[in-house]
Amino acid sequence: MPVSKGSTIDPGRTRAAIVQAATDLLYERGLDGVGVAELCSRLGVSKETLYRHFGSKDGLVQAVLEARSDRVIRWLTDAAAQAGDPAGRITALFDALQGWYGEPAFRGCALLNAAAQHHTDAVRSITARHLGRYVELFTAIAEEAGAADPARLARQLLILVEGATVVADHHDPAHAGEHAREAALTLLAAARP
């Protein structure tokens, strides 16, 4: 991210641009599939710039994962908010996921991939927080639906989302979201007292 002569440097903007550029590369190749030298070369930054903004490659990975979690949760929350009732929210959420599964660049859940590849406490903590955010979203929907045990239903819905994502990545992207949606709607209906 070269800066033209006479321009001022905005550290926040530089950091955000590096995170954005690194996100797709690390998702496509995996956290351990790209070394620091190649990462810097592909991002167009020096090692000094990378280390100044993130401290290390691990610091960049953490920033990428946190930004990705924010984006995914915002995307799914917005998709669910577009629908009216809880069943509509669940349908909208799984339909959004099905659309993602069909994208050529789809490689599964970046956060779970990261936790599987990079067994550090920081990455595992970010992943746990990400999954907890799913549970919060599902708990709100379950409460709105009048589920007898909203926390239990939320955990079941999380299992369906992550299971569908794994199946879509490793087996059948064409229908994983649809099948999970059907199961989620069945669970939702059965969870009401």
mmCIF file of N, CA and C in Angstrom, residues 42-179:
data_model
loop_
_atom_site.group_PDB
_atom_site.id
_atom_site.type_symbol
_atom_site.label_atom_id
_atom_site.label_comp_id
_atom_site.label_asym_id
_atom_site.label_seq_id
_atom_site.Cartn_x
_atom_site.Cartn_y
_atom_site.Cartn_z
ATOM 1 N N ARG A 42 2.257 -10.086 -1.445
ATOM 2 C CA ARG A 42 0.904 -10.074 -2.018
ATOM 3 C C ARG A 42 0.085 -8.879 -1.530
ATOM 4 N N LEU A 43 0.333 -8.439 -0.296
ATOM 5 C CA LEU A 43 -0.406 -7.310 0.257
ATOM 6 C C LEU A 43 0.186 -5.971 -0.160
ATOM 7 N N GLY A 44 1.424 -6.007 -0.649
ATOM 8 C CA GLY A 44 2.083 -4.767 -1.055
ATOM 9 C C GLY A 44 2.558 -3.933 0.127
ATOM 10 N N VAL A 45 2.959 -4.617 1.215
ATOM 11 C CA VAL A 45 3.476 -3.914 2.388
ATOM 12 C C VAL A 45 4.809 -4.520 2.788
ATOM 13 N N SER A 46 5.579 -3.759 3.521
ATOM 14 C CA SER A 46 6.845 -4.282 4.025
ATOM 15 C C SER A 46 6.589 -5.069 5.307
ATOM 16 N N LYS A 47 7.565 -5.902 5.659
ATOM 17 C CA LYS A 47 7.461 -6.623 6.931
ATOM 18 C C LYS A 47 7.383 -5.630 8.082
ATOM 19 N N GLU A 48 8.127 -4.549 7.959
ATOM 20 C CA GLU A 48 8.117 -3.518 9.004
ATOM 21 C C GLU A 48 6.702 -2.961 9.200
ATOM 22 N N THR A 49 6.014 -2.709 8.101
ATOM 23 C CA THR A 49 4.641 -2.191 8.197
ATOM 24 C C THR A 49 3.728 -3.218 8.842
ATOM 25 N N LEU A 50 3.838 -4.466 8.412
ATOM 26 C CA LEU A 50 3.021 -5.529 8.997
ATOM 27 C C LEU A 50 3.261 -5.617 10.502
ATOM 28 N N TYR A 51 4.523 -5.653 10.903
ATOM 29 C CA TYR A 51 4.846 -5.793 12.322
ATOM 30 C C TYR A 51 4.463 -4.545 13.116
ATOM 31 N N ARG A 52 4.567 -3.377 12.511
ATOM 32 C CA ARG A 52 4.200 -2.135 13.206
ATOM 33 C C ARG A 52 2.702 -2.129 13.530
ATOM 34 N N HIS A 53 1.897 -2.617 12.601
ATOM 35 C CA HIS A 53 0.447 -2.572 12.792
ATOM 36 C C HIS A 53 -0.116 -3.770 13.562
ATOM 37 N N PHE A 54 0.552 -4.930 13.471
ATOM 38 C CA PHE A 54 -0.027 -6.143 14.054
ATOM 39 C C PHE A 54 0.903 -6.883 15.010
ATOM 40 N N GLY A 55 2.150 -6.485 15.079
ATOM 41 C CA GLY A 55 3.094 -7.134 15.977
ATOM 42 C C GLY A 55 3.700 -8.411 15.420
ATOM 43 N N SER A 56 2.903 -9.153 14.650
ATOM 44 C CA SER A 56 3.348 -10.433 14.090
ATOM 45 C C SER A 56 2.296 -10.899 13.088
ATOM 46 N N LYS A 57 2.608 -11.986 12.401
ATOM 47 C CA LYS A 57 1.602 -12.583 11.514
ATOM 48 C C LYS A 57 0.409 -13.041 12.337
ATOM 49 N N ASP A 58 0.668 -13.585 13.527
ATOM 50 C CA ASP A 58 -0.436 -14.015 14.392
ATOM 51 C C ASP A 58 -1.347 -12.845 14.746
ATOM 52 N N GLY A 59 -0.774 -11.676 14.948
ATOM 53 C CA GLY A 59 -1.580 -10.491 15.224
ATOM 54 C C GLY A 59 -2.465 -10.136 14.037
ATOM 55 N N LEU A 60 -1.919 -10.269 12.832
ATOM 56 C CA LEU A 60 -2.716 -10.030 11.615
ATOM 57 C C LEU A 60 -3.820 -11.076 11.508
ATOM 58 N N VAL A 61 -3.501 -12.328 11.757
ATOM 59 C CA VAL A 61 -4.498 -13.394 11.697
ATOM 60 C C VAL A 61 -5.644 -13.092 12.658
ATOM 61 N N GLN A 62 -5.321 -12.684 13.861
ATOM 62 C CA GLN A 62 -6.355 -12.366 14.844
ATOM 63 C C GLN A 62 -7.237 -11.213 14.363
ATOM 64 N N ALA A 63 -6.623 -10.179 13.808
ATOM 65 C CA ALA A 63 -7.391 -9.040 13.300
ATOM 66 C C ALA A 63 -8.296 -9.467 12.142
ATOM 67 N N VAL A 64 -7.783 -10.318 11.267
ATOM 68 C CA VAL A 64 -8.570 -10.821 10.131
ATOM 69 C C VAL A 64 -9.769 -11.619 10.642
ATOM 70 N N LEU A 65 -9.542 -12.494 11.601
ATOM 71 C CA LEU A 65 -10.625 -13.335 12.121
ATOM 72 C C LEU A 65 -11.686 -12.506 12.841
ATOM 73 N N GLU A 66 -11.248 -11.527 13.613
ATOM 74 C CA GLU A 66 -12.218 -10.669 14.307
ATOM 75 C C GLU A 66 -13.053 -9.880 13.311
ATOM 76 N N ALA A 67 -12.407 -9.352 12.275
ATOM 77 C CA ALA A 67 -13.142 -8.596 11.247
ATOM 78 C C ALA A 67 -14.095 -9.518 10.496
ATOM 79 N N ARG A 68 -13.653 -10.726 10.213
ATOM 80 C CA ARG A 68 -14.514 -11.676 9.505
ATOM 81 C C ARG A 68 -15.728 -12.042 10.345
ATOM 82 N N SER A 69 -15.514 -12.283 11.621
ATOM 83 C CA SER A 69 -16.624 -12.600 12.512
ATOM 84 C C SER A 69 -17.627 -11.453 12.535
ATOM 85 N N ASP A 70 -17.124 -10.231 12.665
ATOM 86 C CA ASP A 70 -18.020 -9.063 12.652
ATOM 87 C C ASP A 70 -18.850 -9.028 11.374
ATOM 88 N N ARG A 71 -18.191 -9.240 10.257
ATOM 89 C CA ARG A 71 -18.877 -9.168 8.962
ATOM 90 C C ARG A 71 -19.925 -10.277 8.813
ATOM 91 N N VAL A 72 -19.584 -11.493 9.196
ATOM 92 C CA VAL A 72 -20.507 -12.621 9.059
ATOM 93 C C VAL A 72 -21.728 -12.424 9.961
ATOM 94 N N ILE A 73 -21.506 -12.054 11.195
ATOM 95 C CA ILE A 73 -22.625 -11.885 12.122
ATOM 96 C C ILE A 73 -23.516 -10.729 11.669
ATOM 97 N N ARG A 74 -22.921 -9.659 11.216
ATOM 98 C CA ARG A 74 -23.712 -8.519 10.704
ATOM 99 C C ARG A 74 -24.531 -8.947 9.485
ATOM 100 N N TRP A 75 -23.922 -9.706 8.586
ATOM 101 C CA TRP A 75 -24.594 -10.189 7.379
ATOM 102 C C TRP A 75 -25.788 -11.075 7.744
ATOM 103 N N LEU A 76 -25.584 -12.029 8.643
ATOM 104 C CA LEU A 76 -26.663 -12.939 9.006
ATOM 105 C C LEU A 76 -27.739 -12.240 9.832
ATOM 106 N N THR A 77 -27.344 -11.334 10.700
ATOM 107 C CA THR A 77 -28.315 -10.564 11.475
ATOM 108 C C THR A 77 -29.183 -9.733 10.547
ATOM 109 N N ASP A 78 -28.550 -9.105 9.559
ATOM 110 C CA ASP A 78 -29.304 -8.308 8.582
ATOM 111 C C ASP A 78 -30.242 -9.194 7.760
ATOM 112 N N ALA A 79 -29.771 -10.367 7.356
ATOM 113 C CA ALA A 79 -30.613 -11.279 6.580
ATOM 114 C C ALA A 79 -31.829 -11.691 7.398
ATOM 115 N N ALA A 80 -31.622 -12.025 8.662
ATOM 116 C CA ALA A 80 -32.726 -12.441 9.522
ATOM 117 C C ALA A 80 -33.677 -11.282 9.808
ATOM 118 N N ALA A 81 -33.136 -10.094 9.949
ATOM 119 C CA ALA A 81 -33.966 -8.932 10.270
ATOM 120 C C ALA A 81 -34.913 -8.561 9.139
ATOM 121 N N GLN A 82 -34.585 -8.954 7.925
ATOM 122 C CA GLN A 82 -35.429 -8.638 6.765
ATOM 123 C C GLN A 82 -36.743 -9.414 6.798
ATOM 124 N N ALA A 83 -36.766 -10.515 7.547
ATOM 125 C CA ALA A 83 -37.951 -11.368 7.584
ATOM 126 C C ALA A 83 -38.838 -10.982 8.763
ATOM 127 N N GLY A 84 -40.073 -11.421 8.731
ATOM 128 C CA GLY A 84 -41.030 -11.035 9.760
ATOM 129 C C GLY A 84 -40.986 -11.886 11.001
ATOM 130 N N ASP A 85 -41.552 -13.067 10.942
ATOM 131 C CA ASP A 85 -41.688 -13.911 12.125
ATOM 132 C C ASP A 85 -40.438 -14.779 12.306
ATOM 133 N N PRO A 86 -40.334 -15.481 13.446
ATOM 134 C CA PRO A 86 -39.151 -16.316 13.687
ATOM 135 C C PRO A 86 -38.896 -17.357 12.599
ATOM 136 N N ALA A 87 -39.943 -18.004 12.103
ATOM 137 C CA ALA A 87 -39.737 -18.995 11.036
ATOM 138 C C ALA A 87 -39.180 -18.315 9.785
ATOM 139 N N GLY A 88 -39.652 -17.122 9.498
ATOM 140 C CA GLY A 88 -39.129 -16.363 8.365
ATOM 141 C C GLY A 88 -37.680 -15.967 8.578
ATOM 142 N N ARG A 89 -37.337 -15.641 9.824
ATOM 143 C CA ARG A 89 -35.945 -15.277 10.139
ATOM 144 C C ARG A 89 -35.013 -16.485 9.936
ATOM 145 N N ILE A 90 -35.457 -17.636 10.412
ATOM 146 C CA ILE A 90 -34.654 -18.858 10.236
ATOM 147 C C ILE A 90 -34.509 -19.169 8.745
ATOM 148 N N THR A 91 -35.606 -19.070 8.018
ATOM 149 C CA THR A 91 -35.567 -19.337 6.575
ATOM 150 C C THR A 91 -34.606 -18.390 5.881
ATOM 151 N N ALA A 92 -34.690 -17.099 6.193
ATOM 152 C CA ALA A 92 -33.817 -16.107 5.563
ATOM 153 C C ALA A 92 -32.348 -16.372 5.882
ATOM 154 N N LEU A 93 -32.088 -16.755 7.103
ATOM 155 C CA LEU A 93 -30.712 -17.014 7.522
ATOM 156 C C LEU A 93 -30.131 -18.219 6.774
ATOM 157 N N PHE A 94 -30.868 -19.305 6.715
ATOM 158 C CA PHE A 94 -30.353 -20.489 6.025
ATOM 159 C C PHE A 94 -30.320 -20.288 4.508
ATOM 160 N N ASP A 95 -31.231 -19.492 3.977
ATOM 161 C CA ASP A 95 -31.172 -19.179 2.547
ATOM 162 C C ASP A 95 -29.921 -18.355 2.228
ATOM 163 N N ALA A 96 -29.583 -17.434 3.119
ATOM 164 C CA ALA A 96 -28.358 -16.649 2.927
ATOM 165 C C ALA A 96 -27.139 -17.565 2.947
ATOM 166 N N LEU A 97 -27.120 -18.485 3.898
ATOM 167 C CA LEU A 97 -26.011 -19.439 3.970
ATOM 168 C C LEU A 97 -25.937 -20.290 2.704
ATOM 169 N N GLN A 98 -27.088 -20.751 2.216
ATOM 170 C CA GLN A 98 -27.093 -21.564 0.991
ATOM 171 C C GLN A 98 -26.498 -20.775 -0.177
ATOM 172 N N GLY A 99 -26.816 -19.497 -0.260
ATOM 173 C CA GLY A 99 -26.221 -18.663 -1.300
ATOM 174 C C GLY A 99 -24.708 -18.607 -1.187
ATOM 175 N N TRP A 100 -24.215 -18.489 0.041
ATOM 176 C CA TRP A 100 -22.764 -18.460 0.285
ATOM 177 C C TRP A 100 -22.133 -19.787 -0.103
ATOM 178 N N TYR A 101 -22.793 -20.884 0.228
ATOM 179 C CA TYR A 101 -22.241 -22.196 -0.097
ATOM 180 C C TYR A 101 -22.030 -22.378 -1.594
ATOM 181 N N GLY A 102 -22.830 -21.715 -2.400
ATOM 182 C CA GLY A 102 -22.723 -21.846 -3.847
ATOM 183 C C GLY A 102 -21.677 -20.949 -4.485
ATOM 184 N N GLU A 103 -21.049 -20.077 -3.713
ATOM 185 C CA GLU A 103 -20.034 -19.183 -4.275
ATOM 186 C C GLU A 103 -18.757 -19.967 -4.595
ATOM 187 N N PRO A 104 -18.108 -19.642 -5.724
ATOM 188 C CA PRO A 104 -16.884 -20.364 -6.111
ATOM 189 C C PRO A 104 -15.759 -20.280 -5.075
ATOM 190 N N ALA A 105 -15.686 -19.183 -4.335
ATOM 191 C CA ALA A 105 -14.603 -19.012 -3.366
ATOM 192 C C ALA A 105 -14.919 -19.631 -1.999
ATOM 193 N N PHE A 106 -16.079 -20.269 -1.852
ATOM 194 C CA PHE A 106 -16.481 -20.843 -0.570
ATOM 195 C C PHE A 106 -15.483 -21.904 -0.121
ATOM 196 N N ARG A 107 -15.005 -21.778 1.127
ATOM 197 C CA ARG A 107 -14.046 -22.721 1.700
ATOM 198 C C ARG A 107 -14.444 -23.135 3.113
ATOM 199 N N GLY A 108 -15.716 -23.021 3.462
ATOM 200 C CA GLY A 108 -16.152 -23.360 4.815
ATOM 201 C C GLY A 108 -16.065 -22.160 5.734
ATOM 202 N N CYS A 109 -16.274 -22.408 7.003
ATOM 203 C CA CYS A 109 -16.245 -21.347 8.018
ATOM 204 C C CYS A 109 -14.792 -20.965 8.302
ATOM 205 N N ALA A 110 -14.447 -19.732 8.019
ATOM 206 C CA ALA A 110 -13.073 -19.271 8.213
ATOM 207 C C ALA A 110 -12.638 -19.386 9.668
ATOM 208 N N LEU A 111 -13.566 -19.164 10.596
ATOM 209 C CA LEU A 111 -13.207 -19.212 12.011
ATOM 210 C C LEU A 111 -12.939 -20.648 12.463
ATOM 211 N N LEU A 112 -13.790 -21.578 12.065
ATOM 212 C CA LEU A 112 -13.544 -22.974 12.437
ATOM 213 C C LEU A 112 -12.318 -23.524 11.717
ATOM 214 N N ASN A 113 -12.127 -23.132 10.460
ATOM 215 C CA ASN A 113 -10.911 -23.525 9.740
ATOM 216 C C ASN A 113 -9.682 -23.040 10.502
ATOM 217 N N ALA A 114 -9.737 -21.803 10.947
ATOM 218 C CA ALA A 114 -8.606 -21.215 11.673
ATOM 219 C C ALA A 114 -8.338 -21.970 12.966
ATOM 220 N N ALA A 115 -9.397 -22.287 13.701
ATOM 221 C CA ALA A 115 -9.211 -22.998 14.967
ATOM 222 C C ALA A 115 -8.638 -24.391 14.731
ATOM 223 N N ALA A 116 -9.025 -25.020 13.628
ATOM 224 C CA ALA A 116 -8.502 -26.349 13.313
ATOM 225 C C ALA A 116 -7.041 -26.285 12.867
ATOM 226 N N GLN A 117 -6.660 -25.216 12.165
ATOM 227 C CA GLN A 117 -5.301 -25.090 11.639
ATOM 228 C C GLN A 117 -4.325 -24.498 12.635
ATOM 229 N N HIS A 118 -4.795 -23.622 13.478
ATOM 230 C CA HIS A 118 -3.941 -22.765 14.299
ATOM 231 C C HIS A 118 -4.346 -22.926 15.758
ATOM 232 N N HIS A 119 -3.776 -23.866 16.425
ATOM 233 C CA HIS A 119 -4.211 -24.204 17.779
ATOM 234 C C HIS A 119 -3.623 -23.256 18.820
ATOM 235 N N THR A 120 -3.909 -21.973 18.680
ATOM 236 C CA THR A 120 -3.456 -21.013 19.678
ATOM 237 C C THR A 120 -4.652 -20.583 20.514
ATOM 238 N N ASP A 121 -4.366 -20.173 21.731
ATOM 239 C CA ASP A 121 -5.451 -19.722 22.605
ATOM 240 C C ASP A 121 -6.187 -18.536 22.003
ATOM 241 N N ALA A 122 -5.468 -17.627 21.365
ATOM 242 C CA ALA A 122 -6.103 -16.428 20.799
ATOM 243 C C ALA A 122 -7.088 -16.798 19.692
ATOM 244 N N VAL A 123 -6.681 -17.668 18.785
ATOM 245 C CA VAL A 123 -7.555 -18.065 17.678
ATOM 246 C C VAL A 123 -8.746 -18.855 18.205
ATOM 247 N N ARG A 124 -8.512 -19.736 19.139
ATOM 248 C CA ARG A 124 -9.609 -20.513 19.722
ATOM 249 C C ARG A 124 -10.586 -19.594 20.459
ATOM 250 N N SER A 125 -10.074 -18.583 21.115
ATOM 251 C CA SER A 125 -10.928 -17.626 21.826
ATOM 252 C C SER A 125 -11.785 -16.812 20.856
ATOM 253 N N ILE A 126 -11.190 -16.362 19.774
ATOM 254 C CA ILE A 126 -11.934 -15.611 18.752
ATOM 255 C C ILE A 126 -13.021 -16.500 18.149
ATOM 256 N N THR A 127 -12.687 -17.750 17.888
ATOM 257 C CA THR A 127 -13.658 -18.694 17.320
ATOM 258 C C THR A 127 -14.790 -18.955 18.308
ATOM 259 N N ALA A 128 -14.467 -19.162 19.568
ATOM 260 C CA ALA A 128 -15.505 -19.391 20.583
ATOM 261 C C ALA A 128 -16.422 -18.179 20.688
ATOM 262 N N ARG A 129 -15.849 -17.000 20.636
ATOM 263 C CA ARG A 129 -16.646 -15.765 20.691
ATOM 264 C C ARG A 129 -17.558 -15.676 19.462
ATOM 265 N N HIS A 130 -17.031 -16.053 18.312
ATOM 266 C CA HIS A 130 -17.821 -16.046 17.074
ATOM 267 C C HIS A 130 -19.025 -16.982 17.196
ATOM 268 N N LEU A 131 -18.782 -18.190 17.656
ATOM 269 C CA LEU A 131 -19.874 -19.146 17.819
ATOM 270 C C LEU A 131 -20.871 -18.659 18.870
ATOM 271 N N GLY A 132 -20.368 -18.000 19.902
ATOM 272 C CA GLY A 132 -21.245 -17.412 20.911
ATOM 273 C C GLY A 132 -22.146 -16.336 20.327
ATOM 274 N N ARG A 133 -21.643 -15.609 19.358
ATOM 275 C CA ARG A 133 -22.458 -14.582 18.699
ATOM 276 C C ARG A 133 -23.588 -15.216 17.898
ATOM 277 N N TYR A 134 -23.330 -16.366 17.282
ATOM 278 C CA TYR A 134 -24.392 -17.122 16.625
ATOM 279 C C TYR A 134 -25.463 -17.493 17.650
ATOM 280 N N VAL A 135 -25.004 -18.011 18.794
ATOM 281 C CA VAL A 135 -25.941 -18.431 19.832
ATOM 282 C C VAL A 135 -26.802 -17.250 20.286
ATOM 283 N N GLU A 136 -26.207 -16.081 20.428
ATOM 284 C CA GLU A 136 -26.979 -14.890 20.811
ATOM 285 C C GLU A 136 -28.055 -14.586 19.772
ATOM 286 N N LEU A 137 -27.692 -14.631 18.499
ATOM 287 C CA LEU A 137 -28.649 -14.369 17.425
ATOM 288 C C LEU A 137 -29.781 -15.397 17.464
ATOM 289 N N PHE A 138 -29.432 -16.663 17.599
ATOM 290 C CA PHE A 138 -30.443 -17.715 17.622
ATOM 291 C C PHE A 138 -31.290 -17.670 18.895
ATOM 292 N N THR A 139 -30.685 -17.299 20.007
ATOM 293 C CA THR A 139 -31.447 -17.197 21.250
ATOM 294 C C THR A 139 -32.524 -16.131 21.122
ATOM 295 N N ALA A 140 -32.175 -15.009 20.517
ATOM 296 C CA ALA A 140 -33.164 -13.940 20.320
ATOM 297 C C ALA A 140 -34.330 -14.427 19.449
ATOM 298 N N ILE A 141 -34.006 -15.164 18.403
ATOM 299 C CA ILE A 141 -35.061 -15.702 17.531
ATOM 300 C C ILE A 141 -35.899 -16.724 18.297
ATOM 301 N N ALA A 142 -35.252 -17.586 19.074
ATOM 302 C CA ALA A 142 -35.960 -18.613 19.843
ATOM 303 C C ALA A 142 -36.866 -17.982 20.899
ATOM 304 N N GLU A 143 -36.387 -16.940 21.551
ATOM 305 C CA GLU A 143 -37.217 -16.244 22.539
ATOM 306 C C GLU A 143 -38.437 -15.619 21.868
ATOM 307 N N GLU A 144 -38.207 -14.991 20.735
ATOM 308 C CA GLU A 144 -39.308 -14.382 19.991
ATOM 309 C C GLU A 144 -40.334 -15.432 19.571
ATOM 310 N N ALA A 145 -39.865 -16.627 19.275
ATOM 311 C CA ALA A 145 -40.756 -17.711 18.857
ATOM 312 C C ALA A 145 -41.499 -18.328 20.034
ATOM 313 N N GLY A 146 -41.072 -17.993 21.248
ATOM 314 C CA GLY A 146 -41.713 -18.563 22.420
ATOM 315 C C GLY A 146 -41.229 -19.965 22.743
ATOM 316 N N ALA A 147 -39.995 -20.283 22.382
ATOM 317 C CA ALA A 147 -39.435 -21.610 22.667
ATOM 318 C C ALA A 147 -39.395 -21.846 24.172
ATOM 319 N N ALA A 148 -39.678 -23.067 24.570
ATOM 320 C CA ALA A 148 -39.655 -23.422 25.986
ATOM 321 C C ALA A 148 -38.249 -23.268 26.571
ATOM 322 N N ASP A 149 -37.224 -23.586 25.793
ATOM 323 C CA ASP A 149 -35.831 -23.473 26.236
ATOM 324 C C ASP A 149 -35.024 -22.804 25.118
ATOM 325 N N PRO A 150 -35.057 -21.464 25.058
ATOM 326 C CA PRO A 150 -34.391 -20.750 23.956
ATOM 327 C C PRO A 150 -32.900 -21.042 23.834
ATOM 328 N N ALA A 151 -32.203 -21.198 24.969
ATOM 329 C CA ALA A 151 -30.757 -21.457 24.909
ATOM 330 C C ALA A 151 -30.467 -22.814 24.268
ATOM 331 N N ARG A 152 -31.285 -23.799 24.593
ATOM 332 C CA ARG A 152 -31.103 -25.137 24.007
ATOM 333 C C ARG A 152 -31.365 -25.094 22.503
ATOM 334 N N LEU A 153 -32.460 -24.459 22.102
ATOM 335 C CA LEU A 153 -32.767 -24.349 20.675
ATOM 336 C C LEU A 153 -31.660 -23.597 19.949
ATOM 337 N N ALA A 154 -31.128 -22.550 20.559
ATOM 338 C CA ALA A 154 -30.049 -21.774 19.932
ATOM 339 C C ALA A 154 -28.824 -22.655 19.677
ATOM 340 N N ARG A 155 -28.474 -23.487 20.640
ATOM 341 C CA ARG A 155 -27.327 -24.389 20.457
ATOM 342 C C ARG A 155 -27.607 -25.409 19.353
ATOM 343 N N GLN A 156 -28.833 -25.902 19.285
ATOM 344 C CA GLN A 156 -29.189 -26.846 18.229
ATOM 345 C C GLN A 156 -29.099 -26.182 16.853
ATOM 346 N N LEU A 157 -29.546 -24.938 16.771
ATOM 347 C CA LEU A 157 -29.473 -24.211 15.496
ATOM 348 C C LEU A 157 -28.019 -23.951 15.104
ATOM 349 N N LEU A 158 -27.182 -23.653 16.093
ATOM 350 C CA LEU A 158 -25.749 -23.480 15.814
ATOM 351 C C LEU A 158 -25.161 -24.760 15.227
ATOM 352 N N ILE A 159 -25.519 -25.890 15.797
ATOM 353 C CA ILE A 159 -25.025 -27.176 15.282
ATOM 354 C C ILE A 159 -25.478 -27.372 13.841
ATOM 355 N N LEU A 160 -26.702 -27.007 13.538
ATOM 356 C CA LEU A 160 -27.181 -27.127 12.159
ATOM 357 C C LEU A 160 -26.410 -26.216 11.213
ATOM 358 N N VAL A 161 -26.168 -24.979 11.635
ATOM 359 C CA VAL A 161 -25.418 -24.045 10.774
ATOM 360 C C VAL A 161 -24.017 -24.574 10.512
ATOM 361 N N GLU A 162 -23.308 -24.911 11.554
ATOM 362 C CA GLU A 162 -21.922 -25.350 11.367
ATOM 363 C C GLU A 162 -21.862 -26.707 10.677
ATOM 364 N N GLY A 163 -22.799 -27.588 10.974
ATOM 365 C CA GLY A 163 -22.851 -28.867 10.274
ATOM 366 C C GLY A 163 -23.121 -28.683 8.794
ATOM 367 N N ALA A 164 -24.075 -27.821 8.469
ATOM 368 C CA ALA A 164 -24.376 -27.555 7.057
ATOM 369 C C ALA A 164 -23.170 -26.943 6.352
ATOM 370 N N THR A 165 -22.454 -26.083 7.055
ATOM 371 C CA THR A 165 -21.278 -25.433 6.459
ATOM 372 C C THR A 165 -20.184 -26.460 6.168
ATOM 373 N N VAL A 166 -19.973 -27.380 7.083
ATOM 374 C CA VAL A 166 -18.973 -28.438 6.866
ATOM 375 C C VAL A 166 -19.409 -29.343 5.712
ATOM 376 N N VAL A 167 -20.679 -29.743 5.706
ATOM 377 C CA VAL A 167 -21.179 -30.600 4.634
ATOM 378 C C VAL A 167 -21.060 -29.882 3.287
ATOM 379 N N ALA A 168 -21.401 -28.603 3.257
ATOM 380 C CA ALA A 168 -21.308 -27.838 2.010
ATOM 381 C C ALA A 168 -19.862 -27.752 1.526
ATOM 382 N N ASP A 169 -18.940 -27.625 2.442
ATOM 383 C CA ASP A 169 -17.529 -27.500 2.074
ATOM 384 C C ASP A 169 -16.926 -28.834 1.637
ATOM 385 N N HIS A 170 -17.350 -29.909 2.252
ATOM 386 C CA HIS A 170 -16.688 -31.192 2.011
ATOM 387 C C HIS A 170 -17.514 -32.235 1.274
ATOM 388 N N HIS A 171 -18.814 -31.961 1.061
ATOM 389 C CA HIS A 171 -19.630 -33.013 0.469
ATOM 390 C C HIS A 171 -20.608 -32.500 -0.585
ATOM 391 N N ASP A 172 -21.577 -31.659 -0.196
ATOM 392 C CA ASP A 172 -22.650 -31.294 -1.117
ATOM 393 C C ASP A 172 -23.080 -29.840 -0.905
ATOM 394 N N PRO A 173 -22.444 -28.909 -1.593
ATOM 395 C CA PRO A 173 -22.823 -27.508 -1.407
ATOM 396 C C PRO A 173 -24.194 -27.177 -1.973
ATOM 397 N N ALA A 174 -24.715 -27.999 -2.844
ATOM 398 C CA ALA A 174 -25.961 -27.670 -3.538
ATOM 399 C C ALA A 174 -27.177 -27.658 -2.629
ATOM 400 N N HIS A 175 -27.203 -28.482 -1.595
ATOM 401 C CA HIS A 175 -28.423 -28.605 -0.803
ATOM 402 C C HIS A 175 -28.216 -28.549 0.705
ATOM 403 N N ALA A 176 -27.017 -28.367 1.165
ATOM 404 C CA ALA A 176 -26.743 -28.416 2.610
ATOM 405 C C ALA A 176 -27.560 -27.382 3.379
ATOM 406 N N GLY A 177 -27.607 -26.168 2.895
ATOM 407 C CA GLY A 177 -28.361 -25.123 3.579
ATOM 408 C C GLY A 177 -29.852 -25.385 3.577
ATOM 409 N N GLU A 178 -30.333 -25.918 2.477
ATOM 410 C CA GLU A 178 -31.768 -26.225 2.377
ATOM 411 C C GLU A 178 -32.161 -27.317 3.369
ATOM 412 N N HIS A 179 -31.363 -28.367 3.448
ATOM 413 C CA HIS A 179 -31.662 -29.460 4.372
ATOM 414 C C HIS A 179 -31.570 -28.974 5.822
#
